[in-house]
Tab-separated table of C-alpha atoms and ligand atoms in Angstrom:
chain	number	residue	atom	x	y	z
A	1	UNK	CA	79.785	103.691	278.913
A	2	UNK	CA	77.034	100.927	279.287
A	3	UNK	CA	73.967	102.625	280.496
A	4	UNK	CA	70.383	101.089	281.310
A	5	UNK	CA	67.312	103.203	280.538
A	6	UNK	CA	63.983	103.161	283.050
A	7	UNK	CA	60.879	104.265	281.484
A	8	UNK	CA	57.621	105.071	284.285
A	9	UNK	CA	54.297	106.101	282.052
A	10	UNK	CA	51.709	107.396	284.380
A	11	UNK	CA	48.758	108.932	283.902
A	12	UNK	CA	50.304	112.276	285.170
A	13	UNK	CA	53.342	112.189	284.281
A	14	UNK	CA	55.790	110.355	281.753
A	15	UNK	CA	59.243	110.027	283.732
A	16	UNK	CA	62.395	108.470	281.497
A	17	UNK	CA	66.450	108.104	282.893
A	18	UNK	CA	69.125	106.788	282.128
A	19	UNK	CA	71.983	105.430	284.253
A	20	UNK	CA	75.312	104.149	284.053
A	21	UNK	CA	76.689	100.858	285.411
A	22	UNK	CA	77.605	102.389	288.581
A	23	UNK	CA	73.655	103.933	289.222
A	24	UNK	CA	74.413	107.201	288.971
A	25	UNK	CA	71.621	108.809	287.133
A	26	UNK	CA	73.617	110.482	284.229
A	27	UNK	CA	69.731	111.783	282.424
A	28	UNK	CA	66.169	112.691	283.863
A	29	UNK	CA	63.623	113.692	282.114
A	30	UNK	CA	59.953	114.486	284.308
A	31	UNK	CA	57.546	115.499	281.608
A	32	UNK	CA	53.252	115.735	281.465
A	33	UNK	CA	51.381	112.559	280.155
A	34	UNK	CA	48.914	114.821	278.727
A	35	UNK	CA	46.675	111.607	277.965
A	36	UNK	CA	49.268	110.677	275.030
A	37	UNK	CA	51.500	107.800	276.800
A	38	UNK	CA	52.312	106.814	273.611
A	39	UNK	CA	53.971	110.417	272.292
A	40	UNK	CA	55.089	111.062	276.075
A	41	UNK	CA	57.411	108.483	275.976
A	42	UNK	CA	58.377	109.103	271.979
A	43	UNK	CA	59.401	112.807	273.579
A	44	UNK	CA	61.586	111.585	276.096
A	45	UNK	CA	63.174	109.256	274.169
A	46	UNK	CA	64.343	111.841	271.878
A	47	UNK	CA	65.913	114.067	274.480
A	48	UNK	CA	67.238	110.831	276.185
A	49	UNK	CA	69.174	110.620	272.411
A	50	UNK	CA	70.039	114.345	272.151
A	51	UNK	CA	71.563	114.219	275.131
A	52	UNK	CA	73.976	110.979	275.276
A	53	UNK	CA	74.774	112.861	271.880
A	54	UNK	CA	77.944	114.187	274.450
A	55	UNK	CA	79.273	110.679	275.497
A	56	UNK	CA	80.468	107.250	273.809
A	57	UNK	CA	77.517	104.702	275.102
A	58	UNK	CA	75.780	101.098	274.731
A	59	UNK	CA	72.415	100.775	275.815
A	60	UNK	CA	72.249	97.349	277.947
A	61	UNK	CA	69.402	97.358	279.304
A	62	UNK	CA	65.628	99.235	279.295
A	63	UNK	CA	62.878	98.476	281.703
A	64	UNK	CA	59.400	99.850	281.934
A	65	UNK	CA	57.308	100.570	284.621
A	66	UNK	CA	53.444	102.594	285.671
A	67	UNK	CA	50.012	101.959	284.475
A	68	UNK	CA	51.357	102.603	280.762
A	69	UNK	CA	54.275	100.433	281.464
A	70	UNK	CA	52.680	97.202	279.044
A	71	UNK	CA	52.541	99.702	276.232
A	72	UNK	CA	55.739	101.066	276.698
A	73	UNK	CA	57.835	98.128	277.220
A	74	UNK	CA	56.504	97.052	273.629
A	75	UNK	CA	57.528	100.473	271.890
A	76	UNK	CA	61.240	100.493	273.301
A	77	UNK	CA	61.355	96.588	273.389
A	78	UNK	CA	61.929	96.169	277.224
A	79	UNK	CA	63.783	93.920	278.993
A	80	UNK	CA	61.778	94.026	281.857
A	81	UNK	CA	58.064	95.049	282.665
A	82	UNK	CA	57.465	95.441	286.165
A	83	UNK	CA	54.903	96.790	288.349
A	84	UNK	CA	55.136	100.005	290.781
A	85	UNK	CA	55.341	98.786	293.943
A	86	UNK	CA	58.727	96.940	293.059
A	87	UNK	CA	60.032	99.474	290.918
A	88	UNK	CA	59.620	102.612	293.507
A	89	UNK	CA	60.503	99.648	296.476
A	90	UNK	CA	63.812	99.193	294.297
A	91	UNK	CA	64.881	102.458	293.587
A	92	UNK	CA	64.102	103.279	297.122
A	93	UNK	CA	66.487	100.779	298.525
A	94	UNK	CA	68.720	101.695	296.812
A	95	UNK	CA	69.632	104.915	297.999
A	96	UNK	CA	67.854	104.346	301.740
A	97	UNK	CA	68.746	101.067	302.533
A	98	UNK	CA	67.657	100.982	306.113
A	99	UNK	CA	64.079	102.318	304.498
A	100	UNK	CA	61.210	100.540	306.667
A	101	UNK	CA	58.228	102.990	305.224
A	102	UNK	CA	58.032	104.604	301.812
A	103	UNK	CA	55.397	107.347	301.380
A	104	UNK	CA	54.522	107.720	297.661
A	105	UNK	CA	51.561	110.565	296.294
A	106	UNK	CA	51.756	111.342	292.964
A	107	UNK	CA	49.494	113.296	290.645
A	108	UNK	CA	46.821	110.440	290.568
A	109	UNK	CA	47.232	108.135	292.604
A	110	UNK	CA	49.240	107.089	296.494
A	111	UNK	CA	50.668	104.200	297.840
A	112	UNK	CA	52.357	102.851	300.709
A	113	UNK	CA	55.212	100.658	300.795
A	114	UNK	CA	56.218	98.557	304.028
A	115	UNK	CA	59.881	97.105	303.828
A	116	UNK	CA	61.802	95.372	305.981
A	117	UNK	CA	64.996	94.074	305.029
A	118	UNK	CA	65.235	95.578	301.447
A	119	UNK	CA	62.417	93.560	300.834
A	120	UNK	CA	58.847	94.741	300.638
A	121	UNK	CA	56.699	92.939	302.754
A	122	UNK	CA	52.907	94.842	302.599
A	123	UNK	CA	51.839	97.906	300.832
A	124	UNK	CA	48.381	99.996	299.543
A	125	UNK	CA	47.787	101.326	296.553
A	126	UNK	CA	44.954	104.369	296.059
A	127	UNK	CA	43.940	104.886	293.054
A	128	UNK	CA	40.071	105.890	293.355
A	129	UNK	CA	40.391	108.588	296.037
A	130	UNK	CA	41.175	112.117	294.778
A	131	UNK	CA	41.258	113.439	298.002
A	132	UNK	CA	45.075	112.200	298.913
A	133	UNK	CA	47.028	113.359	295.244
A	134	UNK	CA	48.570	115.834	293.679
A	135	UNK	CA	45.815	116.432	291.582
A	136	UNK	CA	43.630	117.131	294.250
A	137	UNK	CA	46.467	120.226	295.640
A	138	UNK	CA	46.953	121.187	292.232
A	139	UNK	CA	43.003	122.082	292.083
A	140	UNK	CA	42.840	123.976	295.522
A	141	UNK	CA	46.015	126.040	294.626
A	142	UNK	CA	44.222	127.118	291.440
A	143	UNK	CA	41.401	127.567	293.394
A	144	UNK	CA	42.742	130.216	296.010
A	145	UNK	CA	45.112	131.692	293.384
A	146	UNK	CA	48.716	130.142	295.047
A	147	UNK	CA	51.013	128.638	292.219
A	148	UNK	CA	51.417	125.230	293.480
A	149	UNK	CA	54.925	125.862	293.981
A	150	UNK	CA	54.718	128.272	296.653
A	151	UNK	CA	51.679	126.393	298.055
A	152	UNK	CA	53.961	124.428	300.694
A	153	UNK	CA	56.607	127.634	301.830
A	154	UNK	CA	53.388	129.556	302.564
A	155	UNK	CA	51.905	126.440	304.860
A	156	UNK	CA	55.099	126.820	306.671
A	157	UNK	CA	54.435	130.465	307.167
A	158	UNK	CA	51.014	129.938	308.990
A	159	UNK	CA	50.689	131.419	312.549
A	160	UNK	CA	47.237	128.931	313.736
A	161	UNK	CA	46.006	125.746	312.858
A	162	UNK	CA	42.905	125.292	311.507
A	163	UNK	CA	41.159	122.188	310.788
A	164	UNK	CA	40.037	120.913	307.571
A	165	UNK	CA	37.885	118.166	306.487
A	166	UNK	CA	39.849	116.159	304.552
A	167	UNK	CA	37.908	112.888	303.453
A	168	UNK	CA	37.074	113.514	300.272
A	169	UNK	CA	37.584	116.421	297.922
A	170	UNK	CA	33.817	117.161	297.436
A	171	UNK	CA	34.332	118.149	301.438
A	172	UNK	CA	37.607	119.843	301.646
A	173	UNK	CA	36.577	122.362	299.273
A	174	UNK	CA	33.502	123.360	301.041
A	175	UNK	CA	34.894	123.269	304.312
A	176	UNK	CA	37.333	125.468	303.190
A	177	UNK	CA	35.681	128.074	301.771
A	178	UNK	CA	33.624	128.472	305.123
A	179	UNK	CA	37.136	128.931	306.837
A	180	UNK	CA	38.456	131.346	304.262
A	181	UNK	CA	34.650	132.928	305.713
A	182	UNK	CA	35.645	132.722	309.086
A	183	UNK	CA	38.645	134.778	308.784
A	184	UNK	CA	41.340	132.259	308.063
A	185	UNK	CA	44.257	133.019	306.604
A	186	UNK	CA	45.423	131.614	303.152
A	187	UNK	CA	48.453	130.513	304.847
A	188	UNK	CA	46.362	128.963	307.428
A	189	UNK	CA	44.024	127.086	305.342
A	190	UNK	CA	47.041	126.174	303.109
A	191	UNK	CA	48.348	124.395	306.187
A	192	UNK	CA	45.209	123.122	307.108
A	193	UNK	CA	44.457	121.385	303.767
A	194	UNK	CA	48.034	119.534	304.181
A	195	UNK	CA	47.265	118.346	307.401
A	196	UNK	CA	43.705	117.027	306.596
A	197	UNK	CA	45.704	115.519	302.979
A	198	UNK	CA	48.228	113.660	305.319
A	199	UNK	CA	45.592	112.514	307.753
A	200	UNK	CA	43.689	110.944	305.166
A	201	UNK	CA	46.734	109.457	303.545
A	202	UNK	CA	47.805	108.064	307.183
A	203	UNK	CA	43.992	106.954	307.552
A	204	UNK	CA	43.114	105.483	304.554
A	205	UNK	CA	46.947	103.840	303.489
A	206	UNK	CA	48.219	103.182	306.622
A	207	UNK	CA	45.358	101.672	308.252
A	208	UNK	CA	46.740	98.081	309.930
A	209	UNK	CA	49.919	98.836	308.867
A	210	UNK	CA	53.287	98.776	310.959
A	211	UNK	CA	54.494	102.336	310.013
A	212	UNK	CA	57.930	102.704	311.172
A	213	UNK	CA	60.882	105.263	310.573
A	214	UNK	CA	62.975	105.869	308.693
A	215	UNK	CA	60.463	107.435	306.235
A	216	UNK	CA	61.071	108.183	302.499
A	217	UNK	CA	58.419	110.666	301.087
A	218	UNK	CA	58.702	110.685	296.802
A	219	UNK	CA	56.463	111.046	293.843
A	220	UNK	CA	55.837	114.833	292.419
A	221	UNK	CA	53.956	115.942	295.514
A	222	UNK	CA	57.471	115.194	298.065
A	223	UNK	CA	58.871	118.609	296.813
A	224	UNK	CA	55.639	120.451	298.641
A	225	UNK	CA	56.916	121.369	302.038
A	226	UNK	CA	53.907	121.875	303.244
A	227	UNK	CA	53.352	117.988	303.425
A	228	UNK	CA	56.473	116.729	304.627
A	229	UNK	CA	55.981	119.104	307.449
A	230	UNK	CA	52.356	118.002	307.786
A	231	UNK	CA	53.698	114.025	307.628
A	232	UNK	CA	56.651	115.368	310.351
A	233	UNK	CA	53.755	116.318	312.173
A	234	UNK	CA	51.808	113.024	312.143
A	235	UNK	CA	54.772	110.563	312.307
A	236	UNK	CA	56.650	112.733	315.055
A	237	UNK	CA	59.840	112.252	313.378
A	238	UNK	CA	62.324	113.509	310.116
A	239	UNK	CA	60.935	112.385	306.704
A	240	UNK	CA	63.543	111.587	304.034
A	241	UNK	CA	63.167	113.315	300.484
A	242	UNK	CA	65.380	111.549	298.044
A	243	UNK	CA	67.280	113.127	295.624
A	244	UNK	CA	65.485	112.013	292.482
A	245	UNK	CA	62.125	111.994	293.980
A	246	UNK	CA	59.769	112.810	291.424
A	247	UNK	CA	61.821	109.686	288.794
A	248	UNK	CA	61.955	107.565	291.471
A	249	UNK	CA	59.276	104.319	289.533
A	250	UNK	CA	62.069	105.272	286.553
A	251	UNK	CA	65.059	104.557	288.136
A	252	UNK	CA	63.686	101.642	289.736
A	253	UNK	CA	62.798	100.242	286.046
A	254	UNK	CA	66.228	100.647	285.285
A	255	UNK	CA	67.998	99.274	288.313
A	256	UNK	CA	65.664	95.871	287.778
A	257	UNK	CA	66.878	95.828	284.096
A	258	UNK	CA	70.298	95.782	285.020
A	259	UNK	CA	69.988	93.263	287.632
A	260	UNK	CA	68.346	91.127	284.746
A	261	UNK	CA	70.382	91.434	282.309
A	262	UNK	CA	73.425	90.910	284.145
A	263	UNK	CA	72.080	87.716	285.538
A	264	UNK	CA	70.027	86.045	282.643
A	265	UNK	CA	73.269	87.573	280.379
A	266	UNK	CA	71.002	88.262	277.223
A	267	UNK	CA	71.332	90.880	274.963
A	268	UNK	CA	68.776	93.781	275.366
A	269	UNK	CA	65.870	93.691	272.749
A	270	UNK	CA	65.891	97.699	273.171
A	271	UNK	CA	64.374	98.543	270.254
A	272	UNK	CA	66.889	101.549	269.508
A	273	UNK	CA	65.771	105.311	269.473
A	274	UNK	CA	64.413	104.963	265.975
A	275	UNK	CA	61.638	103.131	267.652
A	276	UNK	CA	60.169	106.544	268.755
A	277	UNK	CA	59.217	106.601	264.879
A	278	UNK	CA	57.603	103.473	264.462
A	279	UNK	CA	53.382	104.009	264.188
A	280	UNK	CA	52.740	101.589	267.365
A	281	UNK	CA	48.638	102.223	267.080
A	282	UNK	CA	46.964	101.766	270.425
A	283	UNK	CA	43.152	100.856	270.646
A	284	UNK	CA	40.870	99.427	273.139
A	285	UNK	CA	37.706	97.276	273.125
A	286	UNK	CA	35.410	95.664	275.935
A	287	UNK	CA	35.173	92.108	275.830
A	288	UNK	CA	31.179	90.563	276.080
A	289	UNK	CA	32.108	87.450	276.471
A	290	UNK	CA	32.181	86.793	280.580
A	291	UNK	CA	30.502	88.623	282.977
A	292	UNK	CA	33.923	90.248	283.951
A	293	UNK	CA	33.443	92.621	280.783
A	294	UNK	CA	37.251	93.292	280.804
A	295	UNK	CA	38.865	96.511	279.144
A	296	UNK	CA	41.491	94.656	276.602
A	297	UNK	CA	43.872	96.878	274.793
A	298	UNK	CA	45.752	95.659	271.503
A	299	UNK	CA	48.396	97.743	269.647
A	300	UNK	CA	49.343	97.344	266.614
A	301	UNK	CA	52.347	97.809	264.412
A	302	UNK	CA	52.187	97.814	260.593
A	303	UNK	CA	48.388	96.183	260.544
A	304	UNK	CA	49.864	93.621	262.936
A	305	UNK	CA	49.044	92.688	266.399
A	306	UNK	CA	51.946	93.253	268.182
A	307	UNK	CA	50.593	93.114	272.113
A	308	UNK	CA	47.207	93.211	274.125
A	309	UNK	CA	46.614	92.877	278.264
A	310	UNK	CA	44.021	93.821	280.047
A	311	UNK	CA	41.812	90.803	279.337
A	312	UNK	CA	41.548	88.874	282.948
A	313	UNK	CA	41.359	85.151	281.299
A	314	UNK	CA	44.227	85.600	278.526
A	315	UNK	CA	41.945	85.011	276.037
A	316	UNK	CA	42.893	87.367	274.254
A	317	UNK	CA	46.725	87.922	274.964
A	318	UNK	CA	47.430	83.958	274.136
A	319	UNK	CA	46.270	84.941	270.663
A	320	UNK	CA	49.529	87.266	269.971
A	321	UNK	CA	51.975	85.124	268.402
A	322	UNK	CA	54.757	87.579	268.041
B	401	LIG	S1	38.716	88.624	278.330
B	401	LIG	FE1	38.186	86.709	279.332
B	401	LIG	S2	37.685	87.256	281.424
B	401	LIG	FE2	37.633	89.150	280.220
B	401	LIG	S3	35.497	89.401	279.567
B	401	LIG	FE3	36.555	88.296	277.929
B	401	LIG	S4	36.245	86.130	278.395
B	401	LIG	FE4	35.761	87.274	280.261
């Protein structure tokens, strides 16, 4: 079996799959970050190889994607490097063609992504504003004692609405603690705190943008009920979850590998699985010497350079020679 691997390092989570020639998704693996991009991917890699243990395969094909994409795509020798607007637009399209709107909130960070035609035509990233993540849920269920699993089924259970300011996190939280005062239920509030998380979303994301059905809601938070309900709510129609929600940037690595390789027609420079044991060493530095002060990261393999971004002018990255 030929099979294309899609690798998505974010800062929450470290997302790898596998597929076969066909696009079914034959391995998934959703696991934390933990700050260690580097050993998040080495980890999924290995379980990627324990489990094609069971078949005959050839790996064809491996694209990266996420804001550790760069480093990744130089430990498994990628293919492909792409960003995640094109690799969540591609997966997307994939399994919803007719897609116009895709509604992304992961543990960190939200976007928007307008397509029309298969193609994507405007979208919004957030990546500053706690207030509309995962992260952001995960700290309120914590904070009234819900596991974050059940924190959507019981929104669904509330019996009034309640209001809650949702513009930043700083006011959420104190707004609802003086509704938990007022008598609110947890259920209520619950609810609340997805509506004012949507709102905000809707607000800050959508803002100018032609948001049309159908609707595909992924990234870790789509499996909260609570919040598809609460988008249901404030779109007035059905919201698609897709199957493979939460690997969604993953599989859209992959599917862009494929499609490169099979049209370039080169080999893949997939490193193997041993690569998970090579000592890749990360390290970071700020450059003085522009006022633009850029964050450049350089990794290195053996005492050799083997890759650096970040630097704004490619000052730095022209100076790699391979
Ligand atoms: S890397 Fe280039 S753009 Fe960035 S601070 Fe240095 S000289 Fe300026």
């Amino acid at each position: 079996m030929d099979i294309y691997i899609g690798i998505d390092v974010g800062s929450v989570s470290t997302n790898v799959v596998a597929m076969d020639q066909n696009d079914h998704i034959i391995f998934k693996e959703y696991t934390r970050t933990n700050g260690q991009p580097l050993e998040s991917v080495k980890k999924g890699l290995k379980l990627l190889e324990e489990d094609l243990k069971r078949i005959f395969y050839t790996v064809k094909g491996v694209g990266t994607t996420g804001s550790g994409r760069q480093l990744a795509g130089i430990l498994v020798g990628a293919d492909i490097v792409k960003n995640e607007i094109t690799a969540h637009a591609t997966a997307t399209v994939n399994f919803h063609p007719t897609v116009n709107t895709i509604l992304e909130i992961g543990g960190q960070d939200s976007k928007i992504i307008i397509i029309q035609d298969k193609m994507v035509v405007d979208f919004a990233m957030n990546t500053v504003c706690a207030a509309g993540t995962g992260s952001f849920l995960d700290h309120q269920s914590e904070r009234l004692g819900v596991p974050i699993q059940d924190f959507g089924g019981l929104a669904l259970t509330a019996k009034k609405d309640v209001r809650i300011a949702g513009r930043c996190t700083v006011f959420a939280e104190s707004d609802m603690i003086a509704k938990q005062q007022y008598g609110f239920s947890k259920a209520e509030i619950i609810k609340g705190l997805c509506d004012a998380l949507v709102r905000n979303y809707i607000n800050n994301l959508g803002r100018g943008k032609a948001l049309k059905a159908p609707y595909v809601f992924q990234g870790g938070v789509a499996a909260n009920k609570g919040i598809k309900a609460a988008f249901e709510r404030e779109l007035g129609c059905e919201i698609i979850i897709p199957k493979y929600y939460n690997v969604m940037g993953a599989i859209g690595a992959a599917i862009l590998a494929k499609e490169y390789i099979e049209v370039s027609g080169e080999e893949t420079k997939f490193r193997g699985f041993g690569a998970a044991e090579l000592a890749f060493k990360p390290r970071s530095f700020e450059c003085e010497d522009c006022a633009n002060c850029c964050e450049v990261i350089k990794v290195e393999l053996n005492g050799k350079t083997v890759a650096i971004w970040g630097d704004k002018c490619g000052k730095w990255a022209n100076s790699v020679t391979g």
